CSV table of C-alpha atoms in Angstrom, one decimal:
chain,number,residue,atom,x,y,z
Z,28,UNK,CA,-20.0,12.4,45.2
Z,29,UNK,CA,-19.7,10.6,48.7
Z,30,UNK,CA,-23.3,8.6,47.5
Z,31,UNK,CA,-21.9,7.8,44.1
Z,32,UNK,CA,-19.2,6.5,45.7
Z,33,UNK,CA,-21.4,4.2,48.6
Z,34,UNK,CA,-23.2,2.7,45.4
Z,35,UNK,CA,-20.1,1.8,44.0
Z,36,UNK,CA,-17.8,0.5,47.2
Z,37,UNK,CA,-18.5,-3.4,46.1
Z,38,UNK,CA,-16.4,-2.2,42.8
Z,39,UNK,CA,-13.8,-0.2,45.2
Z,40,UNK,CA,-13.3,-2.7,47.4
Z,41,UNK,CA,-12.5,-5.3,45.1
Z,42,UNK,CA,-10.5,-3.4,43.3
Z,43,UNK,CA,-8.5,-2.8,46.5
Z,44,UNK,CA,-8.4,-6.8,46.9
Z,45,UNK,CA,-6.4,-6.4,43.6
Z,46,UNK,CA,-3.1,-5.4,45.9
Z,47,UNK,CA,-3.8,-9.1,47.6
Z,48,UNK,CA,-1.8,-10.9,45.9
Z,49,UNK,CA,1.0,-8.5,45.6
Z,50,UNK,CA,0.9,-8.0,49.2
Z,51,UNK,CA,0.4,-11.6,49.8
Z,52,UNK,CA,1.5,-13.8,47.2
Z,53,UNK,CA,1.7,-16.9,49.1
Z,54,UNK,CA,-0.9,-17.9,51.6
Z,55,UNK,CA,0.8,-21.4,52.1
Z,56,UNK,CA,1.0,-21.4,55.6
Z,57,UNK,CA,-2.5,-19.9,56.6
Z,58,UNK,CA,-3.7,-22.4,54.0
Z,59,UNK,CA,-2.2,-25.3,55.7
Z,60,UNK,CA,-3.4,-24.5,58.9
Z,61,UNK,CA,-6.8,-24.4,58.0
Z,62,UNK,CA,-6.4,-27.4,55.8
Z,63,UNK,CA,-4.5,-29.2,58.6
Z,64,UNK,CA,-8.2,-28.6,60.4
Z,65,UNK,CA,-10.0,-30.4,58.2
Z,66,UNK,CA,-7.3,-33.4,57.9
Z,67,UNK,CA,-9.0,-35.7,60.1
Z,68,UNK,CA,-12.4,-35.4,58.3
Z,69,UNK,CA,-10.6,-36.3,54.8
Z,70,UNK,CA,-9.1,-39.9,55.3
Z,71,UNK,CA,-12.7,-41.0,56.0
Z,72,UNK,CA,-13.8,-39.5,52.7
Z,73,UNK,CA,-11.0,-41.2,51.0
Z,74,UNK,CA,-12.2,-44.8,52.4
Z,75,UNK,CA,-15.2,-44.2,51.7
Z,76,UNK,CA,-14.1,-43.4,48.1
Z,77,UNK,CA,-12.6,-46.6,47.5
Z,78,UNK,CA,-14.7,-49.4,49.4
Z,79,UNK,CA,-12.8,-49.0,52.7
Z,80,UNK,CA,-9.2,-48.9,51.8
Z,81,UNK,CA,-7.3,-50.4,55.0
Z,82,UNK,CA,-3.4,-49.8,55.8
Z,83,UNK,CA,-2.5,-53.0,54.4
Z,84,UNK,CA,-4.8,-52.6,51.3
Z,85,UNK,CA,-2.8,-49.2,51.1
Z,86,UNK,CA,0.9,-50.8,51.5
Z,87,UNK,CA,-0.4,-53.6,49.0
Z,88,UNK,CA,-0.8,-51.4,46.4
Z,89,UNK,CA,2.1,-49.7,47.0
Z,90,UNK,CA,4.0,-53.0,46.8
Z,91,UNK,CA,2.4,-53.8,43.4
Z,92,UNK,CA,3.6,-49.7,42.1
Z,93,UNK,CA,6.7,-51.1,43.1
Z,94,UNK,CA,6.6,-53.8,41.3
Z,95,UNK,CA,5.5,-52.3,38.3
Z,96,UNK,CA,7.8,-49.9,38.5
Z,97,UNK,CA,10.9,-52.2,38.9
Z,98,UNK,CA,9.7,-54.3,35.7
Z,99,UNK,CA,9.7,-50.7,33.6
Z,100,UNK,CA,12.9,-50.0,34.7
Z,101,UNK,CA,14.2,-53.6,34.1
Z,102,UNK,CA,13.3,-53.0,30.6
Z,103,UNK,CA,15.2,-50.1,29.9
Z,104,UNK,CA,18.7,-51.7,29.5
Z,105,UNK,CA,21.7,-51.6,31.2
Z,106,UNK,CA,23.0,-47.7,31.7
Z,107,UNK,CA,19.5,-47.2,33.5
Z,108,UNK,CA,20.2,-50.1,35.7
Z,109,UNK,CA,23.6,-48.7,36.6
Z,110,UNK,CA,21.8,-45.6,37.2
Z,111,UNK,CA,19.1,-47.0,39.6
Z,112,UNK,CA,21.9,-48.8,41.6
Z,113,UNK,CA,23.4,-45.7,42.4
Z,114,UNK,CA,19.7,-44.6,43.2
Z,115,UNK,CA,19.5,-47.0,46.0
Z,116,UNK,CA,23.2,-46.0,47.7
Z,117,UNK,CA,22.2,-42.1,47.4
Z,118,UNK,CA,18.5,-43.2,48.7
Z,119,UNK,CA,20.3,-44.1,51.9
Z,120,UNK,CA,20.9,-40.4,53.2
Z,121,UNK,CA,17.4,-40.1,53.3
Z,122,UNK,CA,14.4,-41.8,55.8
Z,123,UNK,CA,10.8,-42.0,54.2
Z,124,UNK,CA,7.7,-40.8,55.8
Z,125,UNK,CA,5.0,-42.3,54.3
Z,126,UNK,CA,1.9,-40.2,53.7
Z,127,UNK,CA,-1.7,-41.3,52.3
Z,128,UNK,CA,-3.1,-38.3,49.6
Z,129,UNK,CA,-5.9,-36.9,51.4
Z,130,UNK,CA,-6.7,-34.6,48.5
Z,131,UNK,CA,-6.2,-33.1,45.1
Z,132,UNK,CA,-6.0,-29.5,44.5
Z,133,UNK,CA,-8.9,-26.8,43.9
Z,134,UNK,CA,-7.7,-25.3,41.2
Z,135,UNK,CA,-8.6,-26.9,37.5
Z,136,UNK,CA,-5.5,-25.8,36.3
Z,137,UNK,CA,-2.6,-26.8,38.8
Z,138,UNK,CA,-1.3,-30.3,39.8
Z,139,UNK,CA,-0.9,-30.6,43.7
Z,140,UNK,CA,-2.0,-33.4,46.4
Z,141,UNK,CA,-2.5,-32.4,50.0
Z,142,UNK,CA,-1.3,-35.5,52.1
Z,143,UNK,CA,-1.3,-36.4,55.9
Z,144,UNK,CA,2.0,-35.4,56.9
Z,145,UNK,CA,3.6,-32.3,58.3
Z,146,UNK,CA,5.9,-30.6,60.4
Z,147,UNK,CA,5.7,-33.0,62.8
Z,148,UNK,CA,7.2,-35.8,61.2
Z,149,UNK,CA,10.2,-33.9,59.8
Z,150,UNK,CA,8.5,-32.6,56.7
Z,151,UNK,CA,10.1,-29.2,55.0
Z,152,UNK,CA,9.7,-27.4,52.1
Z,153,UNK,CA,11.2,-28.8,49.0
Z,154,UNK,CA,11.7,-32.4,49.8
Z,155,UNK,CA,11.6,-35.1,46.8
Z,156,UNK,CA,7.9,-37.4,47.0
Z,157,UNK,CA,8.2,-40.1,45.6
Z,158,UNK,CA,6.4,-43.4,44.8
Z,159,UNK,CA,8.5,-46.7,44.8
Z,160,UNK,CA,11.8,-45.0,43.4
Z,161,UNK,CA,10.1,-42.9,41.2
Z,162,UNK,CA,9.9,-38.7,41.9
Z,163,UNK,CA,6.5,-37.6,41.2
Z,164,UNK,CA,7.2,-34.1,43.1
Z,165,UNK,CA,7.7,-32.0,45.5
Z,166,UNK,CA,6.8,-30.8,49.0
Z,167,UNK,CA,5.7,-26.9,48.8
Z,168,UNK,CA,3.8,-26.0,51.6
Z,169,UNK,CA,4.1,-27.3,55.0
Z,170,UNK,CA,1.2,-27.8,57.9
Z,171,UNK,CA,0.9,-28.8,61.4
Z,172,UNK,CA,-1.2,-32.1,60.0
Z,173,UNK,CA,-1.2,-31.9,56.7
Z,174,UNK,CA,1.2,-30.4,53.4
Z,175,UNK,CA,0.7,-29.9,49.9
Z,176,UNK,CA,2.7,-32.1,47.4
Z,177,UNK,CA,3.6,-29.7,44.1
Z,178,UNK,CA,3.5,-32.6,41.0
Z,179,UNK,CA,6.2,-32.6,38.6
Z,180,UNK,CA,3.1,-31.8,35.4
Z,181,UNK,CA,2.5,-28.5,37.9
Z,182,UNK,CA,3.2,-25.9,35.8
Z,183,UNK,CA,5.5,-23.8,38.3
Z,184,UNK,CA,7.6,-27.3,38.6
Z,185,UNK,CA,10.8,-27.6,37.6
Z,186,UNK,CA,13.7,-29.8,38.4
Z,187,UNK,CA,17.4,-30.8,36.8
Z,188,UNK,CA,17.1,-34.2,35.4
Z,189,UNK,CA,19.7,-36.7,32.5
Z,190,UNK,CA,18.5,-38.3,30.0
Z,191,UNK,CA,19.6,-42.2,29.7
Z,192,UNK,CA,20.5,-42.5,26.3
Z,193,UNK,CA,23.1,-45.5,25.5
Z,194,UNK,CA,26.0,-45.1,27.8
Z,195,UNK,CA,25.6,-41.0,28.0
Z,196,UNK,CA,23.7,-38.6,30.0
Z,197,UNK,CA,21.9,-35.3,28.7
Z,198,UNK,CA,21.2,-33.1,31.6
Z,199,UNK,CA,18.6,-30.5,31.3
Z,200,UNK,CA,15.5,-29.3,33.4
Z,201,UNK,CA,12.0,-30.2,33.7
Z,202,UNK,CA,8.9,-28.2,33.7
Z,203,UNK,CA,5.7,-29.2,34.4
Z,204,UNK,CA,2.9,-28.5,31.5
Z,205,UNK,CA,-0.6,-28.9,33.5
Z,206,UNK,CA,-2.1,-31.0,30.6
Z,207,UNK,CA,-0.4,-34.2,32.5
Z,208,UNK,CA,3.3,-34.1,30.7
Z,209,UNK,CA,6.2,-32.8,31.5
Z,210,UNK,CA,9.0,-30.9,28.9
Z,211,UNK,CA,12.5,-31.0,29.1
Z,212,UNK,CA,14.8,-27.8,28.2
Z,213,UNK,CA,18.2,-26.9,28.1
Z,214,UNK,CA,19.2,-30.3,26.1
Z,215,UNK,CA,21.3,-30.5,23.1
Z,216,UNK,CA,19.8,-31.8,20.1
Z,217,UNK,CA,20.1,-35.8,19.5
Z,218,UNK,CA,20.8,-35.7,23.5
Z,219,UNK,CA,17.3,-38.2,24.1
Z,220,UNK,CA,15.5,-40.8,21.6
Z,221,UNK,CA,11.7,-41.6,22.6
Z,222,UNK,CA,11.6,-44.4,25.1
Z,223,UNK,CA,15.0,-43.1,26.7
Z,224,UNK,CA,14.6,-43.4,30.7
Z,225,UNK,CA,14.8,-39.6,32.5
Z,226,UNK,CA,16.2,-39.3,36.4
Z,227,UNK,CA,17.1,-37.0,38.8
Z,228,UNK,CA,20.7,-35.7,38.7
Z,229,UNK,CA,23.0,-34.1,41.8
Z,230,UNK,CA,21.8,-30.5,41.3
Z,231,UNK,CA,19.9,-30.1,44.8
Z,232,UNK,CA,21.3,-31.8,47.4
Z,233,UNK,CA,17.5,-32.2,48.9
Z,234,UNK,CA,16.8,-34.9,45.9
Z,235,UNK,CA,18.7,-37.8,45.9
Z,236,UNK,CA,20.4,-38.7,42.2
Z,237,UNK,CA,19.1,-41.4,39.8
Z,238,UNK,CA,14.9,-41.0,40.9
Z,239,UNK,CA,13.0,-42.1,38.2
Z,240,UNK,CA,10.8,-39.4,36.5
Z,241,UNK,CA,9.7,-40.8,33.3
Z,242,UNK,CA,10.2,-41.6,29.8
Z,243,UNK,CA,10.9,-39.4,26.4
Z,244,UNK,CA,7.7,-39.3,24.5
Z,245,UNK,CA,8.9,-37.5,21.8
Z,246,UNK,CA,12.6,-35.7,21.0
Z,247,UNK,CA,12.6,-33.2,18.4
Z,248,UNK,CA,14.6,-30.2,17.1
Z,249,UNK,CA,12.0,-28.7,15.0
Z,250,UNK,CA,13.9,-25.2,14.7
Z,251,UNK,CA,17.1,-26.4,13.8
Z,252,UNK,CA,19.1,-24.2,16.3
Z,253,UNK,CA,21.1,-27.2,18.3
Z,254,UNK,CA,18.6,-27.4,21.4
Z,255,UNK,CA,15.8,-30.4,21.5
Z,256,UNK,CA,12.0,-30.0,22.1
Z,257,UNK,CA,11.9,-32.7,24.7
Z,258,UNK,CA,8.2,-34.4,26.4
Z,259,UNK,CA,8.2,-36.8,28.7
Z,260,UNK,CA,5.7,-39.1,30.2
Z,261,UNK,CA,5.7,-38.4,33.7
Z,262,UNK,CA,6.8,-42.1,35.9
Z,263,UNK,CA,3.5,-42.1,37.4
Z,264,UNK,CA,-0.2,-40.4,36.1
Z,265,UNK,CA,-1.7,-38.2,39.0
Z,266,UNK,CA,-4.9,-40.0,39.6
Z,267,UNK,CA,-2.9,-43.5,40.4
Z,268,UNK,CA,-1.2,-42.1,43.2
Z,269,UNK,CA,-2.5,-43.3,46.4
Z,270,UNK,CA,0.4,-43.4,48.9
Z,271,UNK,CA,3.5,-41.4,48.9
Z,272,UNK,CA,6.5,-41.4,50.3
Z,273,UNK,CA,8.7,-38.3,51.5
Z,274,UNK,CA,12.4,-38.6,51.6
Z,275,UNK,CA,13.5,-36.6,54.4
Z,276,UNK,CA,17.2,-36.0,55.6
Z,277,UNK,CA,18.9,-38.9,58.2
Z,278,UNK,CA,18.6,-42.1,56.9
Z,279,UNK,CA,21.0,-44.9,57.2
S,5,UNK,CA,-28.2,-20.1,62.8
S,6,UNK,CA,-27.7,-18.7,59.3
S,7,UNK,CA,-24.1,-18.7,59.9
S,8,UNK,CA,-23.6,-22.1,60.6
S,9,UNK,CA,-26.1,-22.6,57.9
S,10,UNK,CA,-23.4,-21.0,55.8
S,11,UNK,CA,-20.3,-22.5,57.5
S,12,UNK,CA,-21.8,-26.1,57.0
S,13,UNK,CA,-22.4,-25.3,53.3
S,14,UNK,CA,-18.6,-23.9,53.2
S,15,UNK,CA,-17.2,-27.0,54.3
S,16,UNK,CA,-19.6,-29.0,52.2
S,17,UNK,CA,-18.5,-27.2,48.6
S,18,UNK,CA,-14.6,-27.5,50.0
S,19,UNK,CA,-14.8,-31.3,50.4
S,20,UNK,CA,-16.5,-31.0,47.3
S,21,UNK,CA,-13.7,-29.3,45.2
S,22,UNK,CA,-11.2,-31.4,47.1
S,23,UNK,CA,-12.4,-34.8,46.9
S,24,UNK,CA,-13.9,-34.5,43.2
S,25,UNK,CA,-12.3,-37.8,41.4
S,26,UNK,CA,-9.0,-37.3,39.6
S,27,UNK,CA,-10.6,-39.1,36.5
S,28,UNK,CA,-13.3,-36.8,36.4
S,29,UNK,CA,-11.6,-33.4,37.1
S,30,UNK,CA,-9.0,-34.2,34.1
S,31,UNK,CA,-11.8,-34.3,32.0
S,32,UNK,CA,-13.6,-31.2,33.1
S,33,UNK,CA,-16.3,-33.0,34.5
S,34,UNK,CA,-16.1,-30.9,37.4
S,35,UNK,CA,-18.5,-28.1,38.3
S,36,UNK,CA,-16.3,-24.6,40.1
S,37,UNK,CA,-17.9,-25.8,43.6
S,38,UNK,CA,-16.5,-22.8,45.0
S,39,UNK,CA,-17.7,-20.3,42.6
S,40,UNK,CA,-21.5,-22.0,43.0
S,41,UNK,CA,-22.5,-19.4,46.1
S,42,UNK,CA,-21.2,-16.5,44.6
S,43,UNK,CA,-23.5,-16.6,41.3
S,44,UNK,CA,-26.3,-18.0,43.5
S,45,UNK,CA,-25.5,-14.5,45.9
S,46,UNK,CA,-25.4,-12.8,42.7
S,47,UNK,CA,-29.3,-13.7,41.6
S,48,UNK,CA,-30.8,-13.0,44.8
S,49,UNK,CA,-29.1,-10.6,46.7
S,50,UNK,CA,-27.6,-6.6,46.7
S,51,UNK,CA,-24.3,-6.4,45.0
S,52,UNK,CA,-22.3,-5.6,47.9
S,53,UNK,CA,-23.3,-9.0,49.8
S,54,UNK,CA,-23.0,-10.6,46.2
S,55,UNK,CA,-19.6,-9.1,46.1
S,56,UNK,CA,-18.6,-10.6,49.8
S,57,UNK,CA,-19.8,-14.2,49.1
S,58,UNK,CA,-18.1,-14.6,46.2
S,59,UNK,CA,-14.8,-13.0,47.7
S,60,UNK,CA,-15.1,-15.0,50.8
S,61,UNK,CA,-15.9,-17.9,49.0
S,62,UNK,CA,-13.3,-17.4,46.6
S,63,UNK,CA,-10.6,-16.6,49.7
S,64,UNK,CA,-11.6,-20.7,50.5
S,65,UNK,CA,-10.5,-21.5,46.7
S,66,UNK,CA,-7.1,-19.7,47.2
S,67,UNK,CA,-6.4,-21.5,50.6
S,68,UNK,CA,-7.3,-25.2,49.1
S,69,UNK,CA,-4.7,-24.3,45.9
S,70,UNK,CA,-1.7,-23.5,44.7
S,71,UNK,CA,-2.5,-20.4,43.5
S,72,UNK,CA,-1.5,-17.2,45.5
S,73,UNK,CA,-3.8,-16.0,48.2
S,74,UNK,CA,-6.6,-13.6,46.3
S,75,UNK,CA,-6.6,-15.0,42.8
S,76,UNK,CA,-9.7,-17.1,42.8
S,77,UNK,CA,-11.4,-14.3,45.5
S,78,UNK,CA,-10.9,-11.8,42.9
S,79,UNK,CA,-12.2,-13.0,40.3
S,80,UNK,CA,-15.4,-14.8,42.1
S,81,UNK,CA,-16.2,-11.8,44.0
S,82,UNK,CA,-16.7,-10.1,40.6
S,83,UNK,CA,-18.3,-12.7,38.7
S,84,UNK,CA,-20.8,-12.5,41.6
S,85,UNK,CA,-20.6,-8.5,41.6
S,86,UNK,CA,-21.1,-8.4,37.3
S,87,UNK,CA,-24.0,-10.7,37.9
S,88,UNK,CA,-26.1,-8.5,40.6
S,89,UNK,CA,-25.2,-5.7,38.6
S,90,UNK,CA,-26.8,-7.5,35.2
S,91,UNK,CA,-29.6,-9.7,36.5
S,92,UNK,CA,-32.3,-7.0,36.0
S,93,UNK,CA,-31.7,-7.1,32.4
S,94,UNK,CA,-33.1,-10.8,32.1
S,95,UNK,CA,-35.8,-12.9,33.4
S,96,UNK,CA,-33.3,-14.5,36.4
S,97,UNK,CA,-36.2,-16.4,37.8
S,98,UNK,CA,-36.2,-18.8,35.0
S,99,UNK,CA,-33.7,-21.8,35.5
S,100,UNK,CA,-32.9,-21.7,31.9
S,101,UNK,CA,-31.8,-18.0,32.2
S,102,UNK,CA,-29.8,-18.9,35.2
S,103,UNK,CA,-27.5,-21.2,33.6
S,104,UNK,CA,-26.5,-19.0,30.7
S,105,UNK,CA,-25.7,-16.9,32.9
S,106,UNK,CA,-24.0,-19.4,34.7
S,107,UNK,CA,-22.7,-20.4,31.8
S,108,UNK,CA,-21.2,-17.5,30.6
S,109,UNK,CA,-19.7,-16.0,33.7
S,110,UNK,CA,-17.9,-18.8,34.7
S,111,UNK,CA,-16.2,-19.6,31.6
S,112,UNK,CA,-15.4,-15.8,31.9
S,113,UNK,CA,-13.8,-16.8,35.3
S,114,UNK,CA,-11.7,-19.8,34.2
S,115,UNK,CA,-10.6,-18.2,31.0
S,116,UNK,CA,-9.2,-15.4,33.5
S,117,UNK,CA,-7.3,-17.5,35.5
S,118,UNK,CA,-5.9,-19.8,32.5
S,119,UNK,CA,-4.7,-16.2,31.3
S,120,UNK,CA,-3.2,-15.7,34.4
S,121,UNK,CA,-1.3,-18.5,34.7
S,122,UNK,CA,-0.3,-18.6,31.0
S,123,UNK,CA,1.1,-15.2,31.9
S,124,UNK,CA,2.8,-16.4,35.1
S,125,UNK,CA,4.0,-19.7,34.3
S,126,UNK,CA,5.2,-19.9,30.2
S,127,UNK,CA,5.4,-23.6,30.3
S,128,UNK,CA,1.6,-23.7,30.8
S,129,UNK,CA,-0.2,-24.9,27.6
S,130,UNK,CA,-3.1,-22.7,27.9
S,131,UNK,CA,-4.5,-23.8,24.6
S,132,UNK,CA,-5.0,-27.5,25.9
S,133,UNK,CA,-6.7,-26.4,29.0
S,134,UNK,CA,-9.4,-24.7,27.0
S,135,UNK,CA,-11.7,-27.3,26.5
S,136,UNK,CA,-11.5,-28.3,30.4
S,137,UNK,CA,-12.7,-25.0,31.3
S,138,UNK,CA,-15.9,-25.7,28.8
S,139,UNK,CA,-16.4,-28.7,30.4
S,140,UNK,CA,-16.3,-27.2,33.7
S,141,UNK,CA,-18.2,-24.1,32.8
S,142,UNK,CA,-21.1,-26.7,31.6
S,143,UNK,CA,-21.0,-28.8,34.6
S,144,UNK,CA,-21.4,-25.6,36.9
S,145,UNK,CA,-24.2,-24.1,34.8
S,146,UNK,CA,-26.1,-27.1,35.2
S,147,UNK,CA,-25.8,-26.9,39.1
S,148,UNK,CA,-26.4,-23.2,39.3
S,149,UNK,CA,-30.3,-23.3,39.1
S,150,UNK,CA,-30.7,-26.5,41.2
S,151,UNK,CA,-28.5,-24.7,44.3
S,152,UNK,CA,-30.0,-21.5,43.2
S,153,UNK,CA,-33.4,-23.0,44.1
S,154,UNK,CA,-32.3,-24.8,47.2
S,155,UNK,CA,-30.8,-21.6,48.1
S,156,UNK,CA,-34.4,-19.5,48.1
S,157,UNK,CA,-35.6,-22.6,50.4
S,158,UNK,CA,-33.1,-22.3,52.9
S,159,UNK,CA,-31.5,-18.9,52.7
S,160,UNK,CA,-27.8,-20.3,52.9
S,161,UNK,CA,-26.0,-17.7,50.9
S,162,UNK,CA,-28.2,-15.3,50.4
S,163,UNK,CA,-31.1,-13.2,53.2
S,164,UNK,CA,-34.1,-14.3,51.1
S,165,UNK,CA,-36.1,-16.2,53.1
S,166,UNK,CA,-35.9,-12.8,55.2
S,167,UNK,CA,-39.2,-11.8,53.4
S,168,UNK,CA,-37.5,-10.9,50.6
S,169,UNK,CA,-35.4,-7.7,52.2
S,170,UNK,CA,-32.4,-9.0,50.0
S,171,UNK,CA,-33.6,-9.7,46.7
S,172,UNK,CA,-33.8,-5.3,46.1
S,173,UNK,CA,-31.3,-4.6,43.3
């Protein structure tokens, strides 16, 4: 019995690691430490990545997201202009910390970026990232160097959002997908026509109202019951995002 | 020495998994770094130790993700366990046989945790993840005899420059 066992404690013992993550389910911060340890050695990998990106390279770019960003808006009409100057008088609460991605995430199958900010610039769990004025997620896990950005297509995302459509607003919430969009729930049918802008509304006091998110792709109610099957285009694809900025509590 | 050997190799297949384009990743071009010394433990060595590099390596995968801590340690450690256990039913010495199994077990692995997060997160669209994890399963099999034959050179994740001691099933 006791050598049948000994042949078979590989098999035992992983099936004991089975209780880990029920006895463990999140590793965040052990993760972040260790990942904080290996911070230094990732911006160099990153320049080297793009032909020696400098700061001001970095804050060029982030001036021509900007830009871009401000043109798509423009282009939206008037209600979502209304809404974006709201954006900029609730954007004042806030300071930004601005962070360079260091990396993306392990995992095939999840949406996160580890950036080079942590604790000690004022960084918590749950504050909006965003690029230019447009939320592309949130903070989830916190280091001493270093934290990990959940993306809005992540599929455990979710945040409370409005639809611009004409002079009304359809709230519902957003979920992440993993395959790079994002669907919207909760919203009545006819609430959002494709093209309609999408931004954050006061649910959480963390995220400032009127963020950008994205645009409707497609508005359907294919079952008939009152509710739309919403996708949206998120504001910015993951692989274009560069530089981020973190809005953090105590701004002007 | 070996352990630095293996710490150095660590680090190497984490900045691997980390840095791995955006562009190319999305498209599955992206071989399971992480998974990579677990199979090459589980072609050369006993299945405990098979077992405890793809664990370990696997623990790495959990800390670099957003998935909770012993997912991805889990299900390496018995990919790497299944294939120690199987190996002496097939000519394993041959690269070709190598990435079949290669093949085959980490498409096992990926279709395992796409279940698992179908199951945990039910805005997941499993269905359109499925050809990413082919991709990826192809793009690891392909590496698996090339690191599996660097790894008899050097011994990194497995004892079997050690005359052999290691490669008893």
């Amino acid at each position: 019995m006791w050598q049948r066992l000994k042949t078979l404690r590989a098999e035992l013992l992983l099936a004991l690691s089975l209780l880990l993550p029920v006895l463990a389910p999140r590793a965040g911060g052990l993760g972040m430490v260790v990942l904080s340890g290996i911070a230094p050695v990732l911006p160099a990998a990153a320049s080297g990545e793009s032909g020696g990106d400098s700061f001001r390279e970095m804050a060029m770019r982030l001036v021509a997201e900007n830009a871009d960003l401000r043109d798509r808006l423009l282009a939206l009409g008037e209600p979502a202009r209304l809404v974006a100057r709201d954006a900029a008088f609730a954007a004042r609460r806030f300071a930004r910390v601005e962070a360079g991605v260091l990396a993306r995430d392990a995992s095939l199958f999840r949406g996160s970026l580890l950036i080079g900010a942590g604790i000690g610039e004022g960084l918590a769990e749950g504050q909006p990232v965003v690029v230019g004025e447009a939320l592309v997620g949130v903070i989830a896990e916190v280091g001493p160097l270093a934290s990990r950005v959940r993306l809005l297509t992540d599929p455990g995302c979710r945040a409370w959002a409005g639809i611009v459509s004409g002079p009304e607003t359809a709230e519902g919430f957003i979920e992440g997908t993993g395959d790079g969009v994002l669907e919207m729930r909760l919203v009545r049918a006819g609430g959002g026509r494709e093209g309609d802008p999408v931004f954050t509304v006061p649910a959480d006091e963390r995220v400032p109202r009127g963020l950008f998110v994205g645009t409707v792709r497609s508005a359907d109610d294919v079952d008939r019951d009152g509710v739309a099957e919403i996708v949206l285009d998120p504001a910015l694809p993951a692989a274009r995002i560069r530089v981020v900025n973190v809005l953090v509590p105590g701004g002007s | 020495m070996r352990w630095l050997r293996l710490l150095l190799s660590g680090l190497v297949l984490v900045l691997a998994s980390l840095r791995w384009p955006e562009q190319l990743a999305a498209r599955g071009f992206t071989p399971v770094w992480l998974l990579l010394p677990g199979l090459c433990a589980g072609l050369a060595s006993t299945p405990g130790r098979a077992a405890l590099t793809g664990f370990c390596f696997g623990l790495l995968a959990d800390l670099c993700s957003l998935e909770p801590l012993g997912v991805h340690a889990v299900a390496f450690g018995v990919a790497a366990l299944l294939l120690s256990r199987i190996r002496g039913y097939f000519f394993c010495d041959h690269p070709a046989t190598q990435a079949v199994l290669g093949f085959v077990l980490s498409l096992l692995v990926l279709v395992a945790l796409l279940s698992r997060l179908a199951a945990a997160e039910p805005s997941f669209r499993a269905a359109s993840r499925l050809p990413v994890a082919l991709a990826a399963a192809v793009a690891t099999a392909a590496l698996l005899p090339l690191l599996a034959a660097g790894d008899r050179r050097l011994g990194l994740f497995t004892d079997s420059r050690r005359g052999g001691a290691d490669v008893q099933s």
